[in-house]
Amino acid sequence: MDYISKFEQLIKEQKARVKMMKEQGDFVKYDELDTIVIGVVGGDGIGPAITDQAHRVLKYLLQDEVKNNKVTFKMIDGLTIENRAKANKAIPDDVLKELKQCHVILKGPTTTPRKGDKWPNIESANVAMRKELDLFANVRPVKVPEKGIDWTFFRENTEGAYVLGSNGFNVDDDIAIDFKVITTGGAERIARAAFEFAKKNDKKRVTIVTKANVVKTTDGKFLEICKEIGKEYEGIEVDDWYIDIMTAKLVDEKRRTQFQVMILPNLYGDILTDEAAEFQGGVGTAGSSNIGKKYSMFEAIHGSAPRMVEEGRDIYADPSSIIRASGMLLNHIGYPEKAEKLYKALEICNTEKEYVITGRDTGATNEEFTNYLMKTIEKL
Ligand code: IPM
Ligand code: MG
């Protein structure tokens, strides 16, 4: 395809996406559903091992709801890199069909092929799932109470620099092009999600992070829309920062405690949330929720660590991040007390340290750790 038709095709796809956004209904109401279907997707590498443990915790906390059919689990196996490579698709059709039969999904890490490795150049399964299920708000909390850090990042999850995934193109041998897209609807909905969260949680400041001084058209639009929506929320202070200085300010101990809720376009959100999670003990400790109107997905934010599996260490992989993601899932579907219990038990286990995960046979297996966690929950 010549590049002009390719470009036309891309614009067509984006227009279709905008149309879909406009026609979308409201957020699903879980309390009105006969049964809430929770999909459990192991993913690759250490994914199945840690996801199994998170699934055990969920089954334990939701035992009554499972008994009276308010909650049903659905196991979905096919989202492995081998299957994706075979289908040459980020999410094979049969897997996508199964995902769409769920209301919420708990997902282990999935391997993202990169240039030069043995896998075909398929798009990241994460990114594809966020797009296919329209999971527009990537919410990533980071808390370090002893340092006064209590941040919640609202990363736009379906457009920005990620919008076209692996669909950029080489015009010729000299010119490679990717695109960044910001839409009115896309910016509005992430801004609204962040401000609504701020309002409900009594947060007094929302910070918009862009590079609107340089990336003027798209970031400029994002910033303007977020500011406009902010005007509807009385009592919440809105400020904006450029991503470069914001990255620096997160290490400024005096300044960083003032930030509360951040709104960011996709790529900046990806980068800044890894930096932020590092203050909390690394990306392995953070969970992440991907919220859409119809579907939502909860995941560990670390990778699939294939080397741990090669070395037979997957039984020692830390399940904390995906267990934390299960807490976010519980909260999201209407069981905040169960989520609180889980967080509290995690905190106790991390201070008592009766079983400690080290990632090697010097520490506990993830099954031992999870048993310990469930016993701790029982005592609460
Ligand atoms: C994340 C990850 C993904 C992303 C990768 C695996 C594609 O880094 O969830 O932050 O870039 O969004
Ligand atoms: Mg990331």
PDB file of N, CA and C and ligand atoms in Angstrom, residues 110-112 124-127 130 138 140 155 157 162 266-267 269-271 273-274 288 290 299-303, ligand 1:
ATOM      1  N   THR A 110       2.278 -10.559  30.136  1.00  0.00           N
ATOM      2  CA  THR A 110       2.420 -11.202  28.825  1.00  0.00           C
ATOM      3  C   THR A 110       3.686 -10.674  28.162  1.00  0.00           C
ATOM      4  N   THR A 111       4.390 -11.546  27.475  1.00  0.00           N
ATOM      5  CA  THR A 111       5.640 -11.152  26.820  1.00  0.00           C
ATOM      6  C   THR A 111       5.352 -10.252  25.624  1.00  0.00           C
ATOM      7  N   THR A 112       6.076  -9.138  25.542  1.00  0.00           N
ATOM      8  CA  THR A 112       5.922  -8.251  24.390  1.00  0.00           C
ATOM      9  C   THR A 112       7.111  -8.435  23.451  1.00  0.00           C
ATOM     10  N   SER A 124       1.937  -5.684  21.398  1.00  0.00           N
ATOM     11  CA  SER A 124       1.845  -6.122  22.793  1.00  0.00           C
ATOM     12  C   SER A 124       0.404  -6.540  23.122  1.00  0.00           C
ATOM     13  N   ALA A 125       0.268  -7.673  23.812  1.00  0.00           N
ATOM     14  CA  ALA A 125      -1.075  -8.151  24.183  1.00  0.00           C
ATOM     15  C   ALA A 125      -1.756  -7.175  25.135  1.00  0.00           C
ATOM     16  N   ASN A 126      -0.955  -6.548  26.016  1.00  0.00           N
ATOM     17  CA  ASN A 126      -1.500  -5.536  26.939  1.00  0.00           C
ATOM     18  C   ASN A 126      -2.154  -4.415  26.171  1.00  0.00           C
ATOM     19  N   VAL A 127      -1.348  -3.869  25.252  1.00  0.00           N
ATOM     20  CA  VAL A 127      -1.805  -2.701  24.507  1.00  0.00           C
ATOM     21  C   VAL A 127      -3.027  -3.079  23.679  1.00  0.00           C
ATOM     22  N   ARG A 130      -6.117  -3.413  25.898  1.00  0.00           N
ATOM     23  CA  ARG A 130      -6.625  -2.100  26.301  1.00  0.00           C
ATOM     24  C   ARG A 130      -7.413  -1.476  25.159  1.00  0.00           C
ATOM     25  N   ASN A 138      -5.970   3.924  32.803  1.00  0.00           N
ATOM     26  CA  ASN A 138      -5.008   3.086  33.498  1.00  0.00           C
ATOM     27  C   ASN A 138      -4.699   3.784  34.828  1.00  0.00           C
ATOM     28  N   ARG A 140      -3.022   3.897  38.409  1.00  0.00           N
ATOM     29  CA  ARG A 140      -1.890   3.312  39.114  1.00  0.00           C
ATOM     30  C   ARG A 140      -1.597   4.080  40.395  1.00  0.00           C
ATOM     31  N   ARG A 155      -3.430   7.396  33.759  1.00  0.00           N
ATOM     32  CA  ARG A 155      -2.747   7.348  32.464  1.00  0.00           C
ATOM     33  C   ARG A 155      -3.763   7.033  31.380  1.00  0.00           C
ATOM     34  N   ASN A 157      -5.054   5.411  28.182  1.00  0.00           N
ATOM     35  CA  ASN A 157      -4.610   4.048  27.902  1.00  0.00           C
ATOM     36  C   ASN A 157      -4.909   3.563  26.496  1.00  0.00           C
ATOM     37  N   TYR A 162       0.599   5.488  21.661  1.00  0.00           N
ATOM     38  CA  TYR A 162       0.356   4.045  21.537  1.00  0.00           C
ATOM     39  C   TYR A 162      -0.741   3.732  20.521  1.00  0.00           C
ATOM     40  N   ASN A 266      -0.750   8.689  27.292  1.00  0.00           N
ATOM     41  CA  ASN A 266      -0.290   7.308  27.399  1.00  0.00           C
ATOM     42  C   ASN A 266       1.215   7.095  27.678  1.00  0.00           C
ATOM     43  N   LEU A 267       2.066   7.579  26.809  1.00  0.00           N
ATOM     44  CA  LEU A 267       3.503   7.265  26.940  1.00  0.00           C
ATOM     45  C   LEU A 267       4.127   7.909  28.187  1.00  0.00           C
ATOM     46  N   GLY A 269       2.593   8.582  30.836  1.00  0.00           N
ATOM     47  CA  GLY A 269       2.039   7.827  31.963  1.00  0.00           C
ATOM     48  C   GLY A 269       2.782   6.514  32.152  1.00  0.00           C
ATOM     49  N   ASP A 270       3.142   5.894  31.064  1.00  0.00           N
ATOM     50  CA  ASP A 270       3.900   4.635  31.123  1.00  0.00           C
ATOM     51  C   ASP A 270       5.221   4.870  31.858  1.00  0.00           C
ATOM     52  N   ILE A 271       5.908   5.910  31.458  1.00  0.00           N
ATOM     53  CA  ILE A 271       7.253   6.162  31.990  1.00  0.00           C
ATOM     54  C   ILE A 271       7.195   6.643  33.448  1.00  0.00           C
ATOM     55  N   THR A 273       4.957   6.307  35.715  1.00  0.00           N
ATOM     56  CA  THR A 273       4.462   5.359  36.722  1.00  0.00           C
ATOM     57  C   THR A 273       5.522   4.321  37.088  1.00  0.00           C
ATOM     58  N   ASP A 274       6.423   4.011  36.174  1.00  0.00           N
ATOM     59  CA  ASP A 274       7.536   3.116  36.544  1.00  0.00           C
ATOM     60  C   ASP A 274       8.463   3.831  37.518  1.00  0.00           C
ATOM     61  N   SER A 288      -2.138  -2.504  38.811  1.00  0.00           N
ATOM     62  CA  SER A 288      -2.656  -1.481  37.923  1.00  0.00           C
ATOM     63  C   SER A 288      -4.041  -1.887  37.440  1.00  0.00           C
ATOM     64  N   ASN A 290      -7.154  -1.193  34.633  1.00  0.00           N
ATOM     65  CA  ASN A 290      -7.436  -0.665  33.300  1.00  0.00           C
ATOM     66  C   ASN A 290      -8.945  -0.642  33.156  1.00  0.00           C
ATOM     67  N   GLU A 299      -4.053  -5.923  36.471  1.00  0.00           N
ATOM     68  CA  GLU A 299      -2.834  -6.660  36.115  1.00  0.00           C
ATOM     69  C   GLU A 299      -1.663  -6.287  37.009  1.00  0.00           C
ATOM     70  N   ALA A 300      -0.684  -7.185  36.981  1.00  0.00           N
ATOM     71  CA  ALA A 300       0.609  -6.885  37.589  1.00  0.00           C
ATOM     72  C   ALA A 300       1.314  -5.930  36.632  1.00  0.00           C
ATOM     73  N   ILE A 301       2.088  -4.967  37.165  1.00  0.00           N
ATOM     74  CA  ILE A 301       2.699  -4.063  36.173  1.00  0.00           C
ATOM     75  C   ILE A 301       4.115  -4.488  35.770  1.00  0.00           C
ATOM     76  N   HIS A 302       4.607  -5.583  36.314  1.00  0.00           N
ATOM     77  CA  HIS A 302       5.941  -6.035  35.882  1.00  0.00           C
ATOM     78  C   HIS A 302       5.827  -6.978  34.679  1.00  0.00           C
ATOM     79  N   GLY A 303       6.978  -7.386  34.170  1.00  0.00           N
ATOM     80  CA  GLY A 303       7.003  -8.239  32.983  1.00  0.00           C
ATOM     81  C   GLY A 303       6.864  -9.723  33.308  1.00  0.00           C
TER      82      GLY A 303
HETATM   83  C1  IPM B   1       2.881  -1.163  31.128  1.00  0.00           C
HETATM   84  C2  IPM B   1       3.853  -1.863  30.220  1.00  0.00           C
HETATM   85  C3  IPM B   1       3.263  -1.948  28.817  1.00  0.00           C
HETATM   86  C4  IPM B   1       3.036  -0.539  28.328  1.00  0.00           C
HETATM   87  C5  IPM B   1       4.135  -2.753  27.841  1.00  0.00           C
HETATM   88  C6  IPM B   1       4.344  -4.157  28.335  1.00  0.00           C
HETATM   89  C7  IPM B   1       3.600  -2.731  26.454  1.00  0.00           C
HETATM   90  O1  IPM B   1       5.070  -1.216  30.216  1.00  0.00           O
HETATM   91  O2  IPM B   1       1.794  -1.695  31.354  1.00  0.00           O
HETATM   92  O3  IPM B   1       3.201  -0.079  31.613  1.00  0.00           O
HETATM   93  O4  IPM B   1       3.924   0.068  27.741  1.00  0.00           O
HETATM   94  O5  IPM B   1       1.952  -0.038  28.531  1.00  0.00           O
END
